[in-house]
Each structure stands twice: as C-alpha cells, then as structure tokens.
mmCIF file of C-alpha atoms in Angstrom:
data_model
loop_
_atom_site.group_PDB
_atom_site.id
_atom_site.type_symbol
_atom_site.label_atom_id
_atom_site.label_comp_id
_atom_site.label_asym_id
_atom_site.label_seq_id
_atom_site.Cartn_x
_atom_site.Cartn_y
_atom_site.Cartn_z
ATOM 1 C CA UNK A 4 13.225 12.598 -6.804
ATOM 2 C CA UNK A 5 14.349 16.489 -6.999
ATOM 3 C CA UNK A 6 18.078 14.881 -7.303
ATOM 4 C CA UNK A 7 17.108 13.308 -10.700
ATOM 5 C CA UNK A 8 15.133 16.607 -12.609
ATOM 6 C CA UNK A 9 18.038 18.242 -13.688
ATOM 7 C CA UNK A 10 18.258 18.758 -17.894
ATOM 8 C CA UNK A 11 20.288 15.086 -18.910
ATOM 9 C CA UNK A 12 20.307 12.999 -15.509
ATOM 10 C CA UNK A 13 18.955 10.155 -15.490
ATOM 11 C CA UNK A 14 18.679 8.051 -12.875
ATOM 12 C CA UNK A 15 19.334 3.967 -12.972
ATOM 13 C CA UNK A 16 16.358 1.627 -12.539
ATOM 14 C CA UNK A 17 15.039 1.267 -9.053
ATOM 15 C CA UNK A 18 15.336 -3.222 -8.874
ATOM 16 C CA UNK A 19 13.343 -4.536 -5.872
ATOM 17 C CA UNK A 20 14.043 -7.680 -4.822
ATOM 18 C CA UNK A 21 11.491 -10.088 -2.976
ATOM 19 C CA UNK A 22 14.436 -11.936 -0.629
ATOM 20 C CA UNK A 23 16.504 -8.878 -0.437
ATOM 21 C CA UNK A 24 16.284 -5.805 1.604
ATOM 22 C CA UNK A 25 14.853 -3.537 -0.959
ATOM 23 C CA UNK A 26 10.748 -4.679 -1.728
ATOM 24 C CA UNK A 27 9.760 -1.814 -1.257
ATOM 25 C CA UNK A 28 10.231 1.778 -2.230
ATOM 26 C CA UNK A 29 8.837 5.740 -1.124
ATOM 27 C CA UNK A 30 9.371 7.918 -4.038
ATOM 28 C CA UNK A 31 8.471 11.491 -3.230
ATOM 29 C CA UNK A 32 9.407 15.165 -4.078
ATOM 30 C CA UNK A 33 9.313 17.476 -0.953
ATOM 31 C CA UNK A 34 7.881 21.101 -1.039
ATOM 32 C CA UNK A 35 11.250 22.622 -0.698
ATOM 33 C CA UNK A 36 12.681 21.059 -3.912
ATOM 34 C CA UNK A 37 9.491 21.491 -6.238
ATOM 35 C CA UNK A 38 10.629 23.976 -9.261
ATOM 36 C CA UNK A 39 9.213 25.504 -12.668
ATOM 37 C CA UNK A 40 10.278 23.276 -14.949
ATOM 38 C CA UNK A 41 10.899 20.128 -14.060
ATOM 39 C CA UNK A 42 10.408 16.725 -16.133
ATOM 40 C CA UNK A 43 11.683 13.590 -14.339
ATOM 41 C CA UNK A 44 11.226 9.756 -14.745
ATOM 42 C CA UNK A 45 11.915 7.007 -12.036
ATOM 43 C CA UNK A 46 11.974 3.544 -13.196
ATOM 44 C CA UNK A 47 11.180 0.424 -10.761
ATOM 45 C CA UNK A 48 11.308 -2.721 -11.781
ATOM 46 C CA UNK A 49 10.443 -6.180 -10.082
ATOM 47 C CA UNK A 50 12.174 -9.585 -10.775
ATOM 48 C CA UNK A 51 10.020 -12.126 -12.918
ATOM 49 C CA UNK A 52 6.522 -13.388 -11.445
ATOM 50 C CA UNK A 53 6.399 -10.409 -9.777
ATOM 51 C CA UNK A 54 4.194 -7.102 -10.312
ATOM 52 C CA UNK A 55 4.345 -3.185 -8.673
ATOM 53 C CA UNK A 56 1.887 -2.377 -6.422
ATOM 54 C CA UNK A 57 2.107 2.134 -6.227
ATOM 55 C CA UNK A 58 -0.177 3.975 -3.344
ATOM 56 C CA UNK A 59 -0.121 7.566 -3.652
ATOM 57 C CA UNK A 60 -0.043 8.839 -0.147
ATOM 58 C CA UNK A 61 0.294 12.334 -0.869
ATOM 59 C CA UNK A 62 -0.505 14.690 -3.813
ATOM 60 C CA UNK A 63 -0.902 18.127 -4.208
ATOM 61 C CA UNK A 64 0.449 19.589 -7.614
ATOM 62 C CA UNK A 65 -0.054 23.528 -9.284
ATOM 63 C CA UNK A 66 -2.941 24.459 -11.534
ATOM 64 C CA UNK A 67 -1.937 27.281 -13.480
ATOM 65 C CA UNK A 68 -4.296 27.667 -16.101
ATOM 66 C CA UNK A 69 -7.605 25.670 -17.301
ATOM 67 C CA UNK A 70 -5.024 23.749 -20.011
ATOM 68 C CA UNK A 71 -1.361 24.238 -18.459
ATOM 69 C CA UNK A 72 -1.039 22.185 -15.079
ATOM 70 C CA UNK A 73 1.909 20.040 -13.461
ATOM 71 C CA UNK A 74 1.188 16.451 -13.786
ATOM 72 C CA UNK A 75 2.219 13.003 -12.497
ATOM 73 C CA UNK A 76 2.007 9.838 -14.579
ATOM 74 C CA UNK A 77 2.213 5.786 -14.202
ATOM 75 C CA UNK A 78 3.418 4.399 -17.240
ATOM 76 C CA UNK A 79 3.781 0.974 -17.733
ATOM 77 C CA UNK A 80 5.703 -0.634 -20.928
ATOM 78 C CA UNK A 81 2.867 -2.262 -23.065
ATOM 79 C CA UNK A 82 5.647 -5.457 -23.449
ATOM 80 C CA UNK A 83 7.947 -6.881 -22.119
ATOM 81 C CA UNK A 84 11.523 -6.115 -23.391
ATOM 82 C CA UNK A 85 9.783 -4.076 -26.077
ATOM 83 C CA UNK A 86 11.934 -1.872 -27.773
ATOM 84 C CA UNK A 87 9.509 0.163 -29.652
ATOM 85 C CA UNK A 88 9.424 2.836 -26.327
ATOM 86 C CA UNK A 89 5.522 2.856 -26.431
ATOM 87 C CA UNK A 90 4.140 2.824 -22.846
ATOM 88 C CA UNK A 91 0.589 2.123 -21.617
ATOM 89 C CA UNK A 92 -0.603 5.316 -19.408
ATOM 90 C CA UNK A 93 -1.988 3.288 -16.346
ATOM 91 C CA UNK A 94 -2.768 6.653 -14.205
ATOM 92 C CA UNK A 95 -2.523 10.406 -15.361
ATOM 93 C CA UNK A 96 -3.279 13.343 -11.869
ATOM 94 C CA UNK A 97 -3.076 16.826 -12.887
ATOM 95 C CA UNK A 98 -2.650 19.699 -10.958
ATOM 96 C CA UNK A 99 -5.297 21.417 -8.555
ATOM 97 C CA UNK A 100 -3.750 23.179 -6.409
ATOM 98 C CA UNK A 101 -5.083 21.635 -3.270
ATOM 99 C CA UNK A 102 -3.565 18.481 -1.460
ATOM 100 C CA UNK A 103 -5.890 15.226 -2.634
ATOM 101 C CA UNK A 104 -5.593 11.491 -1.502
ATOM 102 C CA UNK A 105 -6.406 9.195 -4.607
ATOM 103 C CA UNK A 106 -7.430 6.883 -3.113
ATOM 104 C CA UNK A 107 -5.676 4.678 -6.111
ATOM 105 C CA UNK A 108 -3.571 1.930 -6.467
ATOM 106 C CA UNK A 109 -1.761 1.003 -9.552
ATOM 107 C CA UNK A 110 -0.761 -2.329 -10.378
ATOM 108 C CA UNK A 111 1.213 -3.629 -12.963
ATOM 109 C CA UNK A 112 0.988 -6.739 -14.927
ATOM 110 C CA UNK A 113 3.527 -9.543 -14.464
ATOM 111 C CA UNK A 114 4.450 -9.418 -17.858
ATOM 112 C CA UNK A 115 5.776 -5.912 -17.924
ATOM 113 C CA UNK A 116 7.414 -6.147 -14.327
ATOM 114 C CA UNK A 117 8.192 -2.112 -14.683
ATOM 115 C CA UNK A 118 6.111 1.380 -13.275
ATOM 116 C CA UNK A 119 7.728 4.317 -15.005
ATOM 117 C CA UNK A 120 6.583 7.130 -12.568
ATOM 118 C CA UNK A 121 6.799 10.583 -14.693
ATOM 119 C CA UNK A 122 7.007 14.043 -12.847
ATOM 120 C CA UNK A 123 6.252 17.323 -14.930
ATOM 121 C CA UNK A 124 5.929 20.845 -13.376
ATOM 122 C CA UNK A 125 5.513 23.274 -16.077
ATOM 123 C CA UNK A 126 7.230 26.774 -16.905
ATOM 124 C CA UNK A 127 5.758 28.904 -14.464
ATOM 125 C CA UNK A 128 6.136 32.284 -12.485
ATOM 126 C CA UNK A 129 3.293 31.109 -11.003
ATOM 127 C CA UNK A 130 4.133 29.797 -6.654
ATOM 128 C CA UNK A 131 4.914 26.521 -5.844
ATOM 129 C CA UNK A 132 4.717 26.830 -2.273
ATOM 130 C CA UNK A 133 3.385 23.514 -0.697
ATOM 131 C CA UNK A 134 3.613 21.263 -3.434
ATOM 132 C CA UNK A 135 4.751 17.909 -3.750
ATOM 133 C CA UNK A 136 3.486 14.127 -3.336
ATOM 134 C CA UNK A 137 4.670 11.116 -1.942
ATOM 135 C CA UNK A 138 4.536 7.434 -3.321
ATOM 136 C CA UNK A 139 5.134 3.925 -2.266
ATOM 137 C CA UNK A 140 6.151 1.147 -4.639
ATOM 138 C CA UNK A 141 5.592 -2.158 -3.606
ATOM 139 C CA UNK A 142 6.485 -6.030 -4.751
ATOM 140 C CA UNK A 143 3.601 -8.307 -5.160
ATOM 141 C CA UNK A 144 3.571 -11.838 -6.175
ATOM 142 C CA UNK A 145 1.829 -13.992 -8.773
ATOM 143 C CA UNK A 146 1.349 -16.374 -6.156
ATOM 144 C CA UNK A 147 -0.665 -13.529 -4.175
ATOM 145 C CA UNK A 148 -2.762 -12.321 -7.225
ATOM 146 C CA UNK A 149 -3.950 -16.033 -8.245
ATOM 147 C CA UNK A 150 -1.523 -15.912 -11.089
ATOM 148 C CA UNK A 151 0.916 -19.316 -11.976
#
C-alpha cells in the first residue's frame, strides 16, 4: 500500500474475479514503510452478484493526541455507478497505539460491488515505530449469502 501514498498516485482498481486467479486480495502497509503524512485509497471491486468480504488481521495505528490519531476506513459507494462521490462509512479504527485484532468483518452489498479501503497517518514528529495493519479482501457470492 506504501507504493500508492505518495502526493497524486493513484492506484487502478483492484478487480477480483471469481473464475480467475485473483479472488482474493492481502492489502497491508508494513512497519518499515509507515510515514507522517500519508493519505491513501485502494479500490477493490467484484464482478456483478458478487460482494467483498474484508478481515482485518492486523492493526496497530499511532495515537497522538486525544483528537489527532491515524485512521483506517471502509467506505463503500452508497450506489451503484453513482456519480455524486458520496460513500457510506461501513467501518472507521483510529489509532491507539497498541496492536488490536477487530475481530470485524466488513461486507459489502451486491449492489455496490466496491470496498474503498482509506489509509490516513497524520502530520506527526511523533514515532511510528511498529505500526501498520494487514487486510484480506475476499469474493463472496449471492448464491452464498441467500441472495438471487
């Protein structure tokens, strides 16, 4: 993920594919390449009848005050092909400075078929040592989930 935080770099959207060799995906930032300053979005997307399934496996992001921390979001659009850039805010973690396992798993809807996952550290001399998180993105089907 550390490849993609630089100021203007974007990276494409992650497409898995349930018949290909890509249905799933580990998204993580390692302690070596977690900065002051960073603010990066991946973008998975699943093929239609299809939903994201995201486990965080590993989390441990900087506190630095009682209102300034380093945060990691799921964002989901709230429609599909909307245009309008609104997102729904399906998970929000902040910062505490100690390693937690969320025991969470986000899902999206079939109708949105996207998980935005949104990386901020904020401006800090504070130390980053340690830091990071790890998360896997998976395909699940309609069929699965009772869906048509």
């Amino acid at each position: 993920m550390s490849d993609y935080c630089d100021p203007g770099h974007r990276l494409p959207p992650i497409e898995l594919q349930p018949n290909g060799n890509r249905t799933a995906i580990l998204i993580k930032l390692k302690r070596e390449a977690y900065r002051s300053g960073m603010d990066c979005t991946i973008t998975v997307r699943a093929p239609p009848n299809y939903g994201l399934m995201a486990f965080i496996t590993k989390l441990k992001l900087r506190r630095i005050s009682a209102t300034k921390a380093d945060r990691l979001e799921f964002l989901s659009p709230t429609a599909a092909g909307s245009s309008s850039g609104q997102n729904l805010t399906l998970l929000r973690m902040h910062g505490l400075n100690q390693e937690v396992m969320p025991r969470k798993t986000i899902l999206t809807g079939f109708v949105a078929n996207q998980l935005d996952i949104h990386f901020v550290s904020e401006v800090s001399s504070k130390t980053l040592a340690g830091k990071g998180f790890k998360v896997v993105v998976n395909l699940y089907s309609s069929k699965c989930a009772g869906g048509g």
